[in-house]
Amino acid sequence: MYPGGTTAVGGLSLDIPTGQITVLVGPSGCGKTTSLRMINRMIEPSSGLVAIDGRDTATLEVNELRRSIGYVIQSGGLFPHQSILDNIATVPLLLGWGRAKARARAHELLELVGLDPALAKRYPSQLSGGQQQRVGVARALAADPPVMLLDEPFSAVDPVVRAQLQDEFLRLQAELGKTIVFVTHDIDEAIKLADLVAVLRVGGTLAQFDAPARLLADPADDFVADFLGRDRGYRALGFVAAPGLPISAEPTVPLGATPAEAKQAAAGADWLLVLDAAGAPAGWVEPARLLAPITSAELHRGGTLARVGGSLRAALDAALSAPSRRGVITDDAGGLVGTVRAQDVLVEIERGPKTGAP
Amino acid sequence: MNWFLGHLDEVGSLMATHAVLASAPLLAGLLLAIPLGWLARRYRLLRTPLIVGTGLLYTIPSLALFILMPLVLGTGILDPLNVVVALTVYTVALLVRTVSDGLASVPDDVLQAASAMGIGRVSRFFKVELPLAVPVISAGLRVAAVSNVSIVSVAALLGIAQLGSLFTDGFARNYLDPIVVGILACIALALVFDLLIVTLTKAATPWLRVGSPA
């Protein structure tokens, strides 16, 4: 793997691309964690070959190999008896960097993963689950290994924190470009994070190895289709950009506008978009029901926002979730650009590539 | 009370001997129990024989063990080494299970993470497993310390001078004062040992005394 070699688990053979995120996903017992652990020889394969950059890992000294591969596990696996800083500095110290340099690097990483430097002297038990997971990632990154293995790193935190960690993980990867192998049982996580997804069956055989969009658009068989679950057509739209959507101008009023101003701006429409002081969409109101100047509490906030240049899925969801059925489109700074109707999104979907391939 | 004030030097000297006879085996026993406990933890097949076997040593009556020692070691009957070795046996008996349990209390994911980062076996044991096993080992050590302080006194029957000599002396002369002083001195010594172990444990486990997530 990583140009030229292969990993084998019961006939499993994968070429994992350098500098990208490959996610191994499958039901319990499909051997995804076993496969991952064969890469750093936590489990020795009984037959077959694991190669990194063309070098057979079995020929390398095992501890040196492991120091060159970052490893993050579900529970963090932090050393409870060491400070956050010492936890992060573990591998640099093993590599003989010297205390000062290792600590400086650990401070740098603390910042990189978005943790308050004041946490450096704390112990792991003093951190929340999400913070501990960030420390786990920082520790794995400490010696700047080219390869990172992540075993369900975000499974043990609540959904809100998980989504945050996933977003930051993608941000970090965009910056660092590591070769990442990521194990999860959560297909949505796989689809969100992966450049390539390997779906494994129980027994460790490969069911499909494809980019997320291909996977959703063209599952190899019933097993993969079932594993992907419902709403595949809709989810696949998340990988289709929507550059050609016709965006209409939307009449708006600022927060604090009077009922008369609102009725005039709406010009007979049932729903009217309200902007906050910064010019960002705040929510919808029904001008006919207004009795006093608009306050934040009266706003209907059900509508999701889509960005210009975002996916068809985001645009369609914005249209479907808005009470006016007009989906709000913003620029990257969050300012209003206009609105789009579901029917326009559908026209765009009909015109676009039928497979959903990006 | 008057008797005590009149024999301060004597009691102090007996107490010092007592402390040495009780603490030296504690350290020696701990040093022996760590590798034995590790073996019991590491190799499933050795676990039962080691833990049950060493545990049974504790059932040997102390007086019998003190008398047996010269035969085994070739020492004189009055040699304090007999007491030290015999108590080391008892300490090992108490601590092998404790050390094994302590090592077992180290979370598996921490061990996995340590190995995955390329920490070698030996260094993992000393830098990760042993420090994390300290709280459990310390609990066993406290029991062993108190037990040692108490068992040392039996050696007075052989004529090895320490606080137990106050009991034999008191009984021989049918005189209560030295007995009471001996008991109180033993209790004081046990408390000092306990306090010392608790203090050292606290110093070795600063991470256990921090608050929860902010």
XYZ file of C-alpha atoms in Angstrom:
572
model
C 0.000 0.000 0.000
C 1.067 3.620 -0.129
C 2.253 3.387 -3.698
C 2.910 -0.134 -4.760
C 2.135 -2.570 -1.929
C -0.866 -4.354 -0.484
C -2.570 -5.237 2.793
C -4.142 -8.652 3.103
C -6.782 -9.832 5.623
C -8.455 -13.028 4.470
C -7.825 -12.114 0.876
C -8.157 -8.379 1.469
C -5.954 -6.345 -0.798
C -5.945 -2.556 -0.756
C -3.846 0.123 -2.337
C -4.087 3.035 0.035
C -3.298 6.326 -1.649
C -0.634 8.610 -0.186
C -1.845 11.871 1.300
C -5.512 10.903 1.355
C -8.086 9.636 3.829
C -9.045 6.014 3.331
C -11.881 4.838 5.561
C -12.410 1.186 6.407
C -16.043 0.657 7.268
C -18.181 -2.384 7.942
C -20.251 -4.216 10.545
C -18.733 -5.592 13.765
C -16.467 -8.510 13.071
C -15.589 -7.467 9.551
C -11.928 -7.219 10.494
C -11.560 -3.486 9.977
C -9.679 -2.915 13.222
C -7.602 -6.053 12.630
C -6.664 -4.728 9.219
C -5.704 -1.386 10.716
C -3.567 -3.015 13.403
C -1.693 -5.063 10.861
C -0.353 -1.845 9.403
C 1.630 -0.978 12.560
C 2.094 -4.647 13.449
C -0.008 -4.544 16.599
C -1.264 -7.726 14.961
C 1.151 -9.693 12.823
C -0.408 -11.021 9.621
C -0.153 -14.802 9.328
C 0.345 -14.458 5.620
C 0.585 -11.673 3.125
C 2.389 -8.390 3.058
C 1.986 -4.877 4.391
C 4.224 -2.394 2.634
C 4.623 1.338 3.166
C 6.245 3.211 0.306
C 7.229 -0.156 -1.140
C 9.010 -1.293 2.031
C 7.779 -4.484 3.674
C 6.923 -3.474 7.254
C 7.883 -6.949 8.530
C 11.510 -6.119 7.757
C 11.489 -2.967 9.940
C 12.214 -2.812 13.678
C 8.730 -2.897 15.177
C 9.072 0.012 17.613
C 10.715 2.208 14.995
C 7.909 1.379 12.596
C 5.308 2.329 15.209
C 7.020 5.607 16.037
C 6.692 6.535 12.380
C 2.939 5.874 12.369
C 0.488 8.013 14.331
C -2.184 5.993 16.128
C -5.429 7.231 17.664
C -7.943 4.988 19.410
C -11.557 5.407 20.432
C -11.047 6.110 24.098
C -8.014 8.286 23.507
C -5.782 5.886 25.410
C -4.054 8.825 27.071
C -1.629 8.125 29.914
C -3.628 9.096 33.012
C -0.468 9.719 35.047
C 1.110 12.172 32.640
C 0.274 15.786 31.917
C -1.315 16.656 28.586
C 2.008 18.090 27.448
C 3.946 14.954 28.374
C 1.322 12.792 26.695
C 1.747 14.703 23.451
C 5.556 14.684 23.729
C 5.700 10.875 24.089
C 6.936 9.919 20.630
C 9.322 12.880 20.172
C 10.933 11.888 23.478
C 11.169 8.266 22.329
C 12.876 9.530 19.201
C 15.416 11.341 21.352
C 14.463 14.897 20.490
C 15.419 16.238 23.898
C 12.999 17.618 26.477
C 12.931 21.267 25.414
C 12.330 20.570 21.747
C 9.712 17.896 22.490
C 7.821 20.254 24.794
C 7.954 23.097 22.311
C 6.541 20.774 19.674
C 3.818 19.609 22.085
C 2.788 23.225 22.713
C 2.619 23.794 18.982
C 0.349 20.770 18.544
C -1.910 21.770 21.396
C -2.654 24.884 19.432
C -2.913 23.048 16.124
C -5.726 20.820 17.419
C -7.533 23.809 18.892
C -6.847 23.344 22.606
C -6.220 26.080 25.134
C -2.486 26.165 25.991
C -3.550 26.470 29.631
C -4.507 22.785 29.489
C -0.862 21.755 29.001
C -0.221 21.062 32.673
C -3.530 19.289 33.332
C -4.029 15.550 33.560
C -6.270 13.701 31.097
C -8.997 13.135 33.708
C -9.433 16.906 33.932
C -10.456 17.137 30.275
C -13.785 16.437 28.583
C -14.103 13.494 26.212
C -13.833 15.747 23.180
C -10.730 17.481 24.529
C -9.127 14.124 25.330
C -9.752 13.004 21.764
C -8.032 16.152 20.489
C -5.060 15.379 22.715
C -5.064 11.864 21.257
C -4.841 13.320 17.762
C -2.141 15.791 18.826
C -0.127 12.972 20.390
C -0.381 10.925 17.207
C 0.774 13.916 15.142
C 3.634 14.872 17.445
C 6.540 13.421 15.500
C 4.935 14.421 12.196
C 4.466 10.838 10.966
C 3.598 10.469 7.283
C 1.004 7.805 8.096
C -1.826 8.012 10.626
C -4.088 5.222 11.811
C -7.344 6.175 13.502
C -9.534 3.512 15.093
C -13.044 4.882 15.692
C -11.532 8.047 17.147
C -14.792 9.965 17.410
C -17.211 7.207 18.488
C -17.145 7.880 22.203
C -18.205 11.544 22.137
C -21.673 13.037 21.763
C -22.989 13.853 18.265
C -22.421 17.609 18.473
C -18.799 17.233 19.580
C -18.320 14.444 17.051
C -19.395 16.704 14.192
C -16.993 19.419 15.445
C -14.118 16.965 15.684
C -14.854 15.638 12.203
C -14.856 19.138 10.728
C -11.584 19.992 12.416
C -10.096 16.701 11.362
C -10.858 17.600 7.732
C -9.418 21.078 8.245
C -6.232 19.586 9.717
C -5.925 17.081 6.916
C -6.312 19.823 4.312
C -3.352 21.495 6.017
C -1.190 18.425 6.664
C -1.972 15.991 3.841
C -1.208 12.812 5.805
C -1.806 9.323 4.527
C -4.677 8.348 6.775
C -6.383 5.039 7.396
C -9.533 5.571 9.438
C -11.738 2.828 10.863
C -15.382 3.412 11.709
C -18.642 1.469 11.866
C -20.550 4.646 11.022
C -21.182 4.876 7.285
C -22.172 8.539 7.530
C -18.829 9.342 9.125
C -17.088 7.348 6.394
C -18.901 9.260 3.678
C -18.233 12.603 5.307
C -14.499 12.091 5.853
C -13.242 9.727 3.194
C -11.481 10.271 -0.062
C -11.895 6.527 -0.525
C -14.165 4.128 1.380
C -13.439 0.421 1.746
C -16.616 -1.433 2.755
C -15.716 -4.731 4.410
C -17.922 -7.770 4.944
C -17.809 -10.002 8.006
C -14.755 -12.180 7.480
C -12.634 -9.366 6.196
C -13.402 -9.499 2.504
C -13.697 -6.333 0.508
C -17.219 -5.554 -0.676
C -16.436 -2.268 -2.409
C -13.584 0.231 -2.557
C -14.635 3.554 -4.042
C -14.984 7.270 -3.527
C -18.020 8.140 -1.355
C -20.013 9.571 -4.254
C -19.470 6.435 -6.349
C -20.402 4.284 -3.399
C -23.741 6.064 -2.934
C -24.477 6.222 -6.629
C -23.477 2.706 -7.525
C -23.295 0.195 -4.638
C -21.615 -3.005 -5.780
C -24.248 -5.318 -4.301
C -27.133 -5.662 -1.833
C -24.780 -5.861 1.138
C -23.220 -2.505 0.320
C -26.600 -0.994 -0.542
C -28.067 -2.171 2.796
C -25.045 -0.981 4.677
C -25.288 2.456 3.098
C -28.881 2.654 4.283
C -31.717 4.924 3.209
C -31.772 8.211 1.314
C -28.815 7.270 -0.839
C -30.033 9.363 -3.766
C -30.460 12.378 -1.548
C -27.144 11.847 0.254
C -25.339 11.452 -3.065
C -26.426 15.002 -3.931
C -24.050 16.113 -1.202
C -21.192 15.357 -3.589
C -22.616 17.283 -6.543
C -21.726 20.939 -6.763
C -24.454 23.348 -7.805
C -22.724 26.108 -9.725
C -25.570 26.771 -12.207
C -28.473 27.262 -9.836
C -30.616 30.305 -10.635
C -30.535 32.453 -7.514
C -33.336 35.000 -7.157
C -33.126 38.229 -5.220
C -35.085 38.001 -1.967
C -36.864 40.975 -0.348
C -35.750 41.432 3.253
C -36.264 43.593 6.315
C -33.889 44.129 9.221
C -34.695 42.992 12.739
C -36.797 45.664 14.429
C -38.786 46.552 11.308
C -42.414 47.589 11.969
C -45.410 45.539 10.746
C -46.104 48.173 8.102
C -42.554 48.047 6.774
C -42.699 44.254 6.716
C -46.009 44.175 4.817
C -44.702 46.643 2.296
C -41.435 44.697 1.773
C -43.232 41.348 1.456
C -45.526 42.746 -1.247
C -48.209 40.160 -0.534
C -45.950 37.146 0.027
C -46.765 34.918 3.039
C -43.240 34.803 4.384
C -40.549 37.457 4.595
C -36.822 36.989 5.280
C -35.335 38.953 8.190
C -31.659 39.937 8.357
C -29.660 40.543 11.495
C -27.528 43.632 12.100
C -24.622 42.079 10.186
C -26.767 41.435 7.110
C -26.853 37.677 7.660
C -30.168 35.780 7.351
C -31.748 35.456 10.804
C -35.088 33.775 10.052
C -38.526 34.133 8.471
C -41.647 36.002 9.631
C -45.273 36.134 8.459
C -45.921 39.864 7.917
C -49.711 39.357 8.232
C -49.326 38.181 11.826
C -47.036 40.953 13.010
C -48.435 43.309 15.649
C -45.225 45.022 16.752
C -41.675 45.578 15.430
C -39.955 42.266 14.663
C -37.978 40.734 17.507
C -35.601 37.817 17.345
C -38.005 35.607 19.337
C -40.708 35.695 16.639
C -38.481 34.351 13.881
C -39.103 30.963 12.286
C -35.672 29.393 12.306
C -36.381 26.044 10.634
C -34.682 26.917 7.366
C -31.153 25.603 6.739
C -28.668 27.758 4.879
C -26.754 26.762 1.757
C -23.561 28.381 0.531
C -22.888 29.624 -2.948
C -20.934 26.869 -4.678
C -22.133 24.331 -2.124
C -23.770 21.013 -2.936
C -27.158 20.342 -4.520
C -28.079 18.557 -1.300
C -27.525 21.695 0.753
C -29.460 23.830 -1.732
C -32.382 21.380 -1.887
C -32.465 21.044 1.877
C -32.456 24.823 2.268
C -35.484 25.065 -0.047
C -37.363 22.187 1.611
C -36.709 23.383 5.140
C -37.668 27.026 4.628
C -41.324 27.789 5.525
C -41.471 29.928 2.365
C -40.000 26.991 0.351
C -37.362 29.443 -0.837
C -33.917 28.173 0.150
C -31.554 30.805 1.517
C -28.149 30.988 -0.170
C -25.295 32.826 1.569
C -21.753 33.757 0.636
C -18.759 32.340 2.477
C -18.938 35.126 5.025
C -22.567 34.291 5.822
C -24.111 37.275 4.031
C -27.327 36.826 2.028
C -26.951 36.199 -1.708
C -30.522 35.233 -2.579
C -32.913 32.285 -2.555
C -33.472 29.222 -4.668
C -36.596 27.089 -5.210
C -36.748 23.303 -4.931
C -37.996 23.046 -8.516
C -34.875 24.856 -9.759
C -32.687 22.432 -7.815
C -34.612 19.502 -9.342
C -34.067 20.902 -12.830
C -30.347 21.125 -12.061
C -30.353 17.524 -10.784
C -32.050 16.340 -13.999
C -29.465 18.165 -16.092
C -26.476 16.920 -14.102
C -24.460 13.708 -14.296
C -26.782 10.749 -13.688
C -24.292 8.712 -11.643
C -23.612 11.359 -9.064
C -19.886 11.082 -9.666
C -18.086 14.301 -8.822
C 4.011 6.025 83.117
C 6.875 6.296 85.569
C 8.292 3.070 84.243
C 8.148 4.456 80.705
C 9.911 7.701 81.656
C 12.593 5.698 83.420
C 13.189 3.488 80.391
C 12.948 5.996 77.542
C 16.321 5.055 76.090
C 15.611 1.352 76.237
C 12.151 1.685 74.615
C 13.562 4.001 71.949
C 16.303 1.565 71.064
C 13.867 -1.395 70.974
C 11.556 0.637 68.777
C 14.359 1.474 66.348
C 15.284 -2.198 66.027
C 11.639 -3.063 65.639
C 11.277 -0.514 62.849
C 14.262 -1.898 60.959
C 13.161 -5.519 61.411
C 9.697 -4.640 60.076
C 10.637 -2.283 57.246
C 13.620 -4.060 55.666
C 11.484 -7.115 54.801
C 8.782 -4.793 53.510
C 11.154 -3.348 50.915
C 12.747 -6.699 50.100
C 9.318 -8.320 49.797
C 8.052 -5.560 47.508
C 11.081 -5.892 45.241
C 10.505 -9.650 45.005
C 6.753 -9.384 44.604
C 6.968 -7.020 41.622
C 8.573 -9.516 39.217
C 6.498 -12.393 40.653
C 3.297 -10.358 40.309
C 4.295 -9.441 36.779
C 4.795 -13.111 35.922
C 1.424 -13.966 37.441
C -0.204 -11.247 35.378
C 1.671 -11.960 32.174
C 1.424 -15.736 32.019
C -2.011 -17.192 32.610
C -0.573 -20.632 33.451
C 1.618 -19.228 36.213
C -1.112 -17.141 37.768
C -2.778 -19.721 40.001
C 0.381 -21.478 41.207
C 2.093 -18.164 41.955
C -0.776 -16.437 43.693
C -2.093 -19.442 45.606
C 1.413 -20.733 46.288
C 2.780 -17.485 47.692
C -0.515 -16.852 49.509
C -0.141 -20.189 51.331
C 3.210 -19.056 52.734
C 1.287 -16.687 54.954
C -0.375 -19.640 56.712
C 2.956 -20.896 58.127
C 2.963 -19.926 61.820
C 5.523 -17.214 62.425
C 7.129 -18.897 65.392
C 7.673 -22.045 63.323
C 9.152 -19.998 60.482
C 11.532 -18.142 62.842
C 12.765 -21.456 64.212
C 13.068 -23.007 60.738
C 15.107 -20.137 59.336
C 18.453 -21.027 60.966
C 18.122 -24.519 59.485
C 17.514 -23.112 56.004
C 19.916 -20.178 56.135
C 22.605 -21.694 58.341
C 22.383 -18.661 60.629
C 22.516 -18.596 64.419
C 19.180 -18.726 66.251
C 19.659 -15.147 67.488
C 20.571 -13.710 64.084
C 18.116 -10.906 63.183
C 18.476 -12.031 59.562
C 16.119 -14.896 60.445
C 13.395 -12.391 61.220
C 14.091 -10.311 58.124
C 13.956 -13.304 55.789
C 10.873 -14.779 57.452
C 8.995 -11.483 57.231
C 10.106 -11.069 53.617
C 8.357 -14.369 52.946
C 5.169 -13.025 54.547
C 5.418 -9.752 52.631
C 5.796 -11.613 49.349
C 2.817 -13.755 50.338
C 0.694 -10.629 50.760
C 2.024 -8.637 47.822
C 2.199 -11.006 44.838
C -1.560 -10.962 44.429
C -1.657 -7.215 45.038
C 1.003 -6.464 42.441
C -0.734 -8.728 39.951
C -4.079 -7.033 40.638
C -2.439 -3.631 40.411
C -0.972 -4.397 37.009
C -4.355 -5.772 35.922
C -5.968 -2.483 36.929
C -4.077 -0.601 34.220
C -6.587 0.106 31.435
C -6.022 -1.998 28.356
C -6.450 0.918 25.954
C -3.602 2.738 27.698
C -1.353 -0.297 27.199
C -2.424 -0.611 23.584
C -1.731 3.055 22.975
C 1.690 2.746 24.611
C 2.656 -0.176 22.419
C 1.236 1.470 19.316
C 3.459 4.483 19.903
C 6.527 2.291 19.903
C 7.259 2.161 23.631
C 9.238 -1.044 24.226
C 8.073 -3.715 26.688
C 10.526 -2.923 29.464
C 10.079 0.789 29.300
C 6.294 0.376 29.097
C 6.430 -1.610 32.347
C 8.406 0.991 34.262
C 6.928 4.144 32.732
C 3.299 3.148 32.323
C 2.257 -0.071 34.064
C 4.076 0.262 37.371
C 3.184 3.931 38.001
C -0.473 3.222 37.266
C -0.448 0.155 39.537
C 0.872 2.195 42.487
C -2.512 2.886 44.145
C -3.432 -0.822 44.303
C 0.074 -1.927 45.303
C 0.147 0.747 47.982
C -3.069 -0.594 49.532
C -1.457 -4.032 49.837
C 1.728 -2.519 51.176
C -0.157 -0.856 54.017
C -1.590 -4.208 55.096
C 1.843 -5.843 54.866
C 3.456 -3.032 56.882
C 1.023 -3.349 59.781
C 1.250 -7.126 59.640
C 5.064 -6.959 59.789
C 5.060 -4.641 62.788
C 2.837 -7.080 64.611
C 4.676 -10.281 63.630
C 8.134 -8.951 64.521
C 7.176 -9.001 68.213
C 6.870 -12.791 68.107
C 10.621 -12.983 67.559
C 11.035 -11.909 71.201
C 10.276 -15.494 72.129
C 13.571 -16.421 70.440
C 15.380 -13.709 72.332
C 15.763 -11.216 69.487
C 15.383 -7.838 71.139
C 12.713 -5.441 69.883
C 9.397 -4.111 71.227
C 8.171 -7.696 71.672
C 10.830 -8.062 74.382
C 8.723 -5.715 76.509
C 5.917 -8.296 76.419
C 8.119 -11.251 77.375
C 9.733 -9.110 80.067
C 6.388 -7.971 81.439
C 4.985 -11.487 81.494
C 8.087 -12.879 83.134
C 7.956 -10.305 85.924
C 4.160 -10.189 86.056
C 4.482 -6.453 85.532
C 1.900 -4.658 83.376
C 3.684 -1.380 82.548
C 6.183 -2.622 79.938
C 3.405 -4.595 78.228
C 1.189 -1.537 77.885
C 4.123 0.582 76.690
C 5.050 -2.154 74.188
C 1.535 -2.277 72.792
C 1.331 1.495 72.476
C 4.774 1.671 70.853
C 3.759 -1.022 68.335
C 0.598 0.892 67.467
C 2.563 4.125 67.101
C 5.075 2.418 64.832
C 2.323 0.902 62.678
C 0.704 4.335 62.350
C 4.004 5.908 61.336
C 4.550 3.226 58.678
C 1.030 3.685 57.396
C 1.376 7.441 57.247
C 4.697 7.132 55.464
C 3.255 4.825 52.804
C 0.205 7.047 52.315
C 2.418 10.123 51.952
C 4.758 8.437 49.482
C 1.801 7.129 47.489
C 0.305 10.594 47.296
C 3.599 12.002 46.090
C 3.821 9.272 43.451
C 0.256 9.713 42.169
C -0.397 13.434 41.721
C -2.875 12.743 38.901
C -5.317 11.116 41.332
C -5.837 14.305 43.298
C -7.078 16.593 40.553
C -10.616 17.669 39.857
C -12.936 16.501 37.098
C -13.380 18.287 33.750
C -13.861 22.014 34.186
